[in-house]
Amino acid sequence: MADDTKGFIRKAAQSLVEARYAVALTGAGISTESGISDFRGPSGLWTRHPEADRAAYLYYETFLKNPKSYWTETLSSARGPGLGNLWEAQPNPGHLALAELEKMSLLKCVITQNIDALHEKAGSQRVLAYHGNFMKLRCISCGARYWREEFDLEQLQQEDKLPPRCRRCRGILKSDTVSFGEPIPGDVAAQSLAEAQVCDLMLICGTSAVVYPFASLPAVARERTGVVIIEVNAEPTPLTRDGISDYLIQGKTGEILPAILAEVRRLQTH
Ligand code: NAD
């Protein structure tokens, strides 16, 4: 590891120990070491399959026009190349390091763009899933969420009873995963904004920071003086270039985050 990387790791650990209210923001990059493709990294899904980008934008349109077709498509493999096996994926050392920092009361929450539920699997307790959780369904009328396994979707398909309906208000259910073009659910958007407005440290991990409104959260934190914003990413992002982050620790989240945790532990025992 380069000397300047080691220096930034020490600096980040010191800031975490001193922070009053630290939060983490994460993106697809933190899960690539768990075998889940990101979109825009060098081996990302859209880098390899540009047509998947366009298809993703049509998906929500299909839902609005015809929820039954959306569900039929979702239950078949007609959606084209996917992110990998989300059900089988396991958290990697990056997810585990964030969960441990929360357990040590040094991190208040993780706000993630990821839909893969790996922060929860790693043991993080306060996870705001900004773009939803693939294991859940959400009512588009009242916002109620259900575990996917509470519904036998294949059975509903066989009985020609798709789309599934909300048990509270009979509204139509879609996957909790927020599609391109779909508004961010109000509850998680408001909670995430409140975290960005209150934090004094933001640790941003594995995101290209180009998907809005998520990518505006660091700028919200930047508005206040004294807030420390650290990026851990494989490459520079608009946050790096526009000076929204104080510095970038360039490398893999699965290596840098455990190194920050180790340094935090060292500081706490000295
Ligand atoms: P992105 O694909 O746009 O960017 C990922 C960033 O992480 C890139 O800058 C890449 O260089 C970097 N990166 C890749 N592997 C890394 C590693 N091991 N360590 C450090 N950095 C690494 O991802 P995004 O910014 O999260 O935006 C993509 C959108 O697509 C999100 O809104 C998300 O909802 C969705 N998505 C989710 C998943 C998932 O749930 N795991 C996967 C793909 C896409």
mmCIF file of C-alpha atoms in Angstrom, residues 45-58 79-81:
data_model
loop_
_atom_site.group_PDB
_atom_site.id
_atom_site.type_symbol
_atom_site.label_atom_id
_atom_site.label_comp_id
_atom_site.label_asym_id
_atom_site.label_seq_id
_atom_site.Cartn_x
_atom_site.Cartn_y
_atom_site.Cartn_z
ATOM 1 C CA LEU A 45 -22.821 -4.351 -16.109
ATOM 2 C CA TRP A 46 -23.445 -1.292 -18.306
ATOM 3 C CA THR A 47 -19.803 -1.094 -19.388
ATOM 4 C CA ARG A 48 -20.123 -4.682 -20.689
ATOM 5 C CA HIS A 49 -23.779 -4.452 -21.833
ATOM 6 C CA PRO A 50 -24.667 -0.858 -22.869
ATOM 7 C CA GLU A 51 -28.119 -2.078 -23.970
ATOM 8 C CA ALA A 52 -28.911 -3.015 -20.325
ATOM 9 C CA ASP A 53 -28.743 0.718 -19.474
ATOM 10 C CA ARG A 54 -31.537 1.532 -21.942
ATOM 11 C CA ALA A 55 -33.601 -1.496 -20.863
ATOM 12 C CA ALA A 56 -33.415 -0.397 -17.208
ATOM 13 C CA TYR A 57 -35.128 2.891 -18.079
ATOM 14 C CA LEU A 58 -38.008 1.079 -19.773
ATOM 15 C CA ARG A 79 -34.872 -8.977 -18.138
ATOM 16 C CA GLY A 80 -31.484 -9.692 -19.707
ATOM 17 C CA PRO A 81 -28.102 -9.607 -17.940
#
